[in-house]
Short mmCIF file of C-alpha atoms in Angstrom, two decimals:
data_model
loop_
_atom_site.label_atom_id
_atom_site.label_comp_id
_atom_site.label_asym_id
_atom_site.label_seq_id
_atom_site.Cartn_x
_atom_site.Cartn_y
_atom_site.Cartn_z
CA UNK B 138 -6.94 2.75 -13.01
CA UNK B 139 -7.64 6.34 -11.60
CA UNK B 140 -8.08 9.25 -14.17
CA UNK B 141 -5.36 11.29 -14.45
CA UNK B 142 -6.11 14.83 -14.77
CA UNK B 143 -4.22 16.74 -17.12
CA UNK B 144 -3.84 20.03 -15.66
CA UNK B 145 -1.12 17.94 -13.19
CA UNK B 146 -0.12 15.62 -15.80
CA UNK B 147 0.96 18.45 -18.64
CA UNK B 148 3.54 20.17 -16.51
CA UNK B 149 4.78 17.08 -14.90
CA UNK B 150 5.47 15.43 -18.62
CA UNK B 151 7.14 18.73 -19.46
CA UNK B 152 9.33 18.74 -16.40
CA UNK B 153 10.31 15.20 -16.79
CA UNK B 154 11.57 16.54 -20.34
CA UNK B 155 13.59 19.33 -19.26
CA UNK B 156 15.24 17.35 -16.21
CA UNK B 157 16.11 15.01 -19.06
CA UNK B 158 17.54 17.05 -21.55
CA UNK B 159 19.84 18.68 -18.32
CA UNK B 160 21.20 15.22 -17.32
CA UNK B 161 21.33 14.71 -21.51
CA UNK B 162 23.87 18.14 -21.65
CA UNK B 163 25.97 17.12 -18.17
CA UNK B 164 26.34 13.72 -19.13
CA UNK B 165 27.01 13.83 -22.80
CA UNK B 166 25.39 11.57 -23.93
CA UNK B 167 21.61 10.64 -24.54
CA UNK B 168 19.03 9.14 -22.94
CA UNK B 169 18.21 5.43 -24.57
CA UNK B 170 14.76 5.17 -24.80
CA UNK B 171 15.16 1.01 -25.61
CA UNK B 172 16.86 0.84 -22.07
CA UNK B 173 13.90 2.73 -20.60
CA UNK B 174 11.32 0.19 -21.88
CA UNK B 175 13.24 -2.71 -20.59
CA UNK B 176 13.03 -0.89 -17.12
CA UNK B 177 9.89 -0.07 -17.32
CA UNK B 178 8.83 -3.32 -18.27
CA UNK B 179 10.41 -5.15 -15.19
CA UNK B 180 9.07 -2.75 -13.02
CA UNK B 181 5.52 -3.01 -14.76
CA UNK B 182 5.93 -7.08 -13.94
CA UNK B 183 7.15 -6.47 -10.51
CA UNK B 184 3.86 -4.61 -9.74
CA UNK B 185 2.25 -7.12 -11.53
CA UNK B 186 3.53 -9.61 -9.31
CA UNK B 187 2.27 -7.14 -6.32
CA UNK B 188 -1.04 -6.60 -7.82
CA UNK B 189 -1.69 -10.54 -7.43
CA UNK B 190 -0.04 -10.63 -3.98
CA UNK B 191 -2.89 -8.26 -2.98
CA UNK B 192 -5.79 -10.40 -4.63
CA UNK B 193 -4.41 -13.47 -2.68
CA UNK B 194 -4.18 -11.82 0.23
CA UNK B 195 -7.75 -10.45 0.03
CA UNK B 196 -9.46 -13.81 -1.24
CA UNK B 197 -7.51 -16.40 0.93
CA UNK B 198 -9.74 -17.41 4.07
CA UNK B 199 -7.10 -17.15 6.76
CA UNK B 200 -4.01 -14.54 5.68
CA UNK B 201 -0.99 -16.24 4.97
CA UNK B 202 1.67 -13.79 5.19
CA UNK B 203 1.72 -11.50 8.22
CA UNK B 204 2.33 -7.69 7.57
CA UNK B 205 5.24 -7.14 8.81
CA UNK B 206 7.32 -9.97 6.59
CA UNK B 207 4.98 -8.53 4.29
CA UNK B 208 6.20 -5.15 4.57
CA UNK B 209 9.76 -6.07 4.67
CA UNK B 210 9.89 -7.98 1.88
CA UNK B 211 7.72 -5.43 -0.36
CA UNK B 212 9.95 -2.32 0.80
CA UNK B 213 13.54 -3.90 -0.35
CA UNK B 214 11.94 -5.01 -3.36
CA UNK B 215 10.45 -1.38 -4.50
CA UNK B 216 13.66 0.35 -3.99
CA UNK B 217 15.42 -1.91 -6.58
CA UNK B 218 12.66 -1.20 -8.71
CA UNK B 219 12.83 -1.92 -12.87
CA UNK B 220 15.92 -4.07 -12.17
CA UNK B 221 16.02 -8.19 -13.24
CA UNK B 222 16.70 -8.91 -9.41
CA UNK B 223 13.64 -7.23 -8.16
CA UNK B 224 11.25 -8.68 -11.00
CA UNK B 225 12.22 -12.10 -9.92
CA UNK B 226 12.38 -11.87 -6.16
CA UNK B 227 8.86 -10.20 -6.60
CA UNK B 228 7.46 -13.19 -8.93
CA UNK B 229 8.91 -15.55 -5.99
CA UNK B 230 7.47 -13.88 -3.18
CA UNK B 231 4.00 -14.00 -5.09
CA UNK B 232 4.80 -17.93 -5.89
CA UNK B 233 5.41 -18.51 -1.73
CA UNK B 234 2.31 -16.59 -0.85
CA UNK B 235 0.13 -18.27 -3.16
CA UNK B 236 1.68 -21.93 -1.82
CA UNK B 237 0.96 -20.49 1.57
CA UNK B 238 -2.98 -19.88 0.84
CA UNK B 239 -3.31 -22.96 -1.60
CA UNK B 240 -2.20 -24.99 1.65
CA UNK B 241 -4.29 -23.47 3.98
CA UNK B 242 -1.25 -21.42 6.18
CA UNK B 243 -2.95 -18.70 8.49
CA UNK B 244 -1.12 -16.24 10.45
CA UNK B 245 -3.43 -16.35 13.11
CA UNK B 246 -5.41 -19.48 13.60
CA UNK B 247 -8.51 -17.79 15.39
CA UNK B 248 -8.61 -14.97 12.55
CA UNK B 249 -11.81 -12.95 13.36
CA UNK B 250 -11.39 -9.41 12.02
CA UNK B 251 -9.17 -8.37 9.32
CA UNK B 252 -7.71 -4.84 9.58
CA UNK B 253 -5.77 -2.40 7.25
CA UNK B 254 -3.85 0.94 7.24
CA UNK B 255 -4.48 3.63 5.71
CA UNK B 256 -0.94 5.91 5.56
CA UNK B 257 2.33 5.33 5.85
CA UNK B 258 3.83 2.45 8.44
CA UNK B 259 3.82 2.72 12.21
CA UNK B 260 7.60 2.28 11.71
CA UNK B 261 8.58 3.04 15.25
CA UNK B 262 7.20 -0.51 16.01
CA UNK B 263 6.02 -3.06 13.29
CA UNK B 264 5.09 -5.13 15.99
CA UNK B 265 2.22 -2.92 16.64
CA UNK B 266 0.69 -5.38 13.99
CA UNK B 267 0.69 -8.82 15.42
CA UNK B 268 -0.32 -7.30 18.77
CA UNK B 269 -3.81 -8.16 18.79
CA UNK B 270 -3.61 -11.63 16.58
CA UNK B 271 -4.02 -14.03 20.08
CA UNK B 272 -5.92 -11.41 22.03
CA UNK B 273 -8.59 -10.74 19.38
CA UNK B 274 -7.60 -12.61 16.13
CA UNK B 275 -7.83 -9.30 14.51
CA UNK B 276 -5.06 -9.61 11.80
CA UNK B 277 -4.02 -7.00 9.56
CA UNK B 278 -4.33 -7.91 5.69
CA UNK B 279 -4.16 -4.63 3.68
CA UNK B 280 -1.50 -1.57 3.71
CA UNK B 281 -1.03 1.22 1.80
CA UNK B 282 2.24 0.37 -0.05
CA UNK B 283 1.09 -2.68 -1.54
CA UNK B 284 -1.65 -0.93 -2.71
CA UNK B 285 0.13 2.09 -4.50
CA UNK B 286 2.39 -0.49 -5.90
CA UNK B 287 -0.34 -2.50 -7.40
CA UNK B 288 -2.06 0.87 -8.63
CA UNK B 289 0.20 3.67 -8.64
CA UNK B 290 3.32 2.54 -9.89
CA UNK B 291 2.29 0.73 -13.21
CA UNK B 292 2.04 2.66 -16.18
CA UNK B 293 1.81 1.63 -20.06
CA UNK B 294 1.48 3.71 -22.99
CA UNK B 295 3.86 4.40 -26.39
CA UNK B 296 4.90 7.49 -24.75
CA UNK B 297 7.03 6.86 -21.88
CA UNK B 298 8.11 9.49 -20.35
CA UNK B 299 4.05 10.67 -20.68
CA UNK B 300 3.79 7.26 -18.64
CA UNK B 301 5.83 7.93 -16.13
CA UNK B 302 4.67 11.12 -15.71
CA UNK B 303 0.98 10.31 -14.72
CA UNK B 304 2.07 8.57 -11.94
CA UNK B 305 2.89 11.43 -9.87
CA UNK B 306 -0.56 12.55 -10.86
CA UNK B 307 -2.54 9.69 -9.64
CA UNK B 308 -3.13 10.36 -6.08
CA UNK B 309 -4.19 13.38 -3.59
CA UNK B 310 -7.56 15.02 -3.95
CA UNK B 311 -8.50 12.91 -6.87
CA UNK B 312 -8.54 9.60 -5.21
CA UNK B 313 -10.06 10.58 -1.61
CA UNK B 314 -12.05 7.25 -2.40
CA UNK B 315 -9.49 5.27 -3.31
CA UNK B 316 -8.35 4.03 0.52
CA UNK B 317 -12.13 2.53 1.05
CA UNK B 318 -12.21 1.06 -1.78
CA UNK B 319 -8.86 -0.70 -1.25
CA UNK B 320 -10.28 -1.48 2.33
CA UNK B 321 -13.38 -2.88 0.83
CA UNK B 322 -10.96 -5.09 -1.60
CA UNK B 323 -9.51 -6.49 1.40
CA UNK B 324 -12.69 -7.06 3.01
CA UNK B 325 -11.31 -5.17 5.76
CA UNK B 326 -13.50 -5.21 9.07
CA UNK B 327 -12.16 -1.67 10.15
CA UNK B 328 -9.23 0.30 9.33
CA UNK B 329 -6.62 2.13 11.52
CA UNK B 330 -4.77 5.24 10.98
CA UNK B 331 -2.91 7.90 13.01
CA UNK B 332 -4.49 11.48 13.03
CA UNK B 333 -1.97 13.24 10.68
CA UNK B 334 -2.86 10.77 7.80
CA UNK B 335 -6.78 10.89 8.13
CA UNK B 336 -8.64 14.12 6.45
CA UNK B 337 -12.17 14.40 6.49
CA UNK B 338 -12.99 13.58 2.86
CA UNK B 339 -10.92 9.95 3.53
CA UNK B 340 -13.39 9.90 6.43
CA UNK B 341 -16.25 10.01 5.31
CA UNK B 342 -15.38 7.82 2.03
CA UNK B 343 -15.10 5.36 4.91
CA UNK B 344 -18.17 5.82 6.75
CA UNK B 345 -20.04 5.79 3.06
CA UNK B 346 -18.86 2.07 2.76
CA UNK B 347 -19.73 1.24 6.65
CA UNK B 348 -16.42 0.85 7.56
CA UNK B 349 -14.98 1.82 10.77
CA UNK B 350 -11.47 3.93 11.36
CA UNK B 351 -9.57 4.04 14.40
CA UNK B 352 -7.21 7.23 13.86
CA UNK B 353 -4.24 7.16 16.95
CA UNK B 354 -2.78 9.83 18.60
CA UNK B 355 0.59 9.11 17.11
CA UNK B 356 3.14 10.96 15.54
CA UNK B 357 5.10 8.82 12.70
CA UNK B 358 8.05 10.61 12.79
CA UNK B 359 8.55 11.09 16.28
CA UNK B 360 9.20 7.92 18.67
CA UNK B 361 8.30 9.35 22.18
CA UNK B 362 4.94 9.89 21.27
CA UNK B 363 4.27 6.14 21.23
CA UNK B 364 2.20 4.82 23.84
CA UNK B 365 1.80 1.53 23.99
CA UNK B 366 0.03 1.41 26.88
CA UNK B 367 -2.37 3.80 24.75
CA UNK B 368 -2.53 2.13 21.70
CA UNK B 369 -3.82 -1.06 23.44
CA UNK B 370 -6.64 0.32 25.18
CA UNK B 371 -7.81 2.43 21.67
CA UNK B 372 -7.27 -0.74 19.96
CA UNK B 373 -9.70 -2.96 22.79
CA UNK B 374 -12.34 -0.58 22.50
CA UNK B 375 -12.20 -0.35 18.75
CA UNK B 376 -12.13 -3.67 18.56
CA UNK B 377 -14.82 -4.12 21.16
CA UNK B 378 -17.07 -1.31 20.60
CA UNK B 379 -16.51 -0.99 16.77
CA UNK B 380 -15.97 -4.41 15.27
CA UNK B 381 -17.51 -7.18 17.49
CA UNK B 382 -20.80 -5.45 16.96
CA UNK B 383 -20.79 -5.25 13.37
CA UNK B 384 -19.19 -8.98 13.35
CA UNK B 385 -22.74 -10.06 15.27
CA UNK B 386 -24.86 -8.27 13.15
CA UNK B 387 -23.45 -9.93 10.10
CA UNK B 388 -23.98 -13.64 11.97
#
């Protein structure tokens, strides 16, 4: 897991606190910590379940769930976090992707280059990631959410509300690395981005592990500035210019 450094963690554990005792005074009543730890410990499983979705994913030979079923899924399930529903629909979704790699299911059956995200989703179109499947057999394997659910939203410790705490902490300028490294997991072939979401200290963690970005000029929250047109010609000469060559070199 990723240090957390306390000069975050301290004031967010005594926020957490004084929220609590607020809610404790308008509510009248007080908060039961036994109730917390069952929460806490479906939502730890849930990530769990996450956490081995994401090893699957990066160890199968041909992907065998596309992103955006993927993305769909993993999204309901987080916002229904720490309930029984949740924990189990997670620990099924990891049970059908697993039966999907054991038996060989690809996405793409010409899979040459595996991509991932770095930021949040290109929600304007989630088609944007099966686009280039039976143009290029580039696939997309790895995304940020699964990986802050798998890393950033499990926490452990006697002190709960500490727990919780640290995992507001875990992120930002103390885990610039953190996106290569998931990329590398993934054994991602490049990654792709939109400007507002790259920084240069993401970048060059990137270039440090050889791995090439393709940052679009998109913006996430605004529709009309999606190009399709665009994105398809960055994407062929990323793919082309960036990938095929470092596909060859590799044999």
């Amino acid at each position: 897991m990723l240090g957390i450094p306390y000069l975050l963690h301290d004031p967010k554990y005594h926020q957490f606190w004084s929220t609590q005792k607020g809610a404790d005074h308008l509510a009248d009543r007080r908060l039961d910590m036994d109730r917390l730890r069952e929460v806490v410990d479906l939502a730890n499983h849930q990530q769990q379940m996450f956490d081995e979705i994401r090893a699957i994913i990066a160890t199968s030979l041909a992907t065998p769930i596309a992103m955006p079923e993927l993305l769909g899924n993993l999204l309901t399930l987080q916002w229904q976090r720490g309930t029984s529903w949740a924990a189990a629909q997670a620990t099924r979704m990891r049970d059908e992707i697993k039966a999907r790699a054991d038996a060989g299911h690809a996405v793409c059956a010409e899979e040459r280059y595996r991509l991932g995200r770095v930021g949040a989703g290109m929600w304007q179109n989630t088609g944007f990631y099966r686009m280039f499947e039976e143009s290029h057999g580039a696939v997309f394997v790895q995304n940020m959410y699964l990986s802050i659910a798998a890393d950033g939203y499990r926490r452990f410790g006697p002190d709960l509300v500490r727990a919780l705490a640290s995992r507001y902490c875990a992120f930002g300028l103390f885990a610039k690395d953190w996106p290569a490294r998931e990329a590398q997991l993934a054994r991602c072939d490049g990654v792709v981005t939109v400007r507002d979401s790259l920084d240069s200290m993401v970048r060059k963690a990137f270039e440090r592990v050889n791995i090439p970005v393709l940052a679009l000029d998109i913006d996430l929250v605004d529709g009309r500035t999606w190009d399709e047109e665009a994105v398809r010609l960055a994407m062929d000469r990323f793919i082309a210019e960036e990938l095929e060559p470092r596909r060859q070199a590799r044999g």
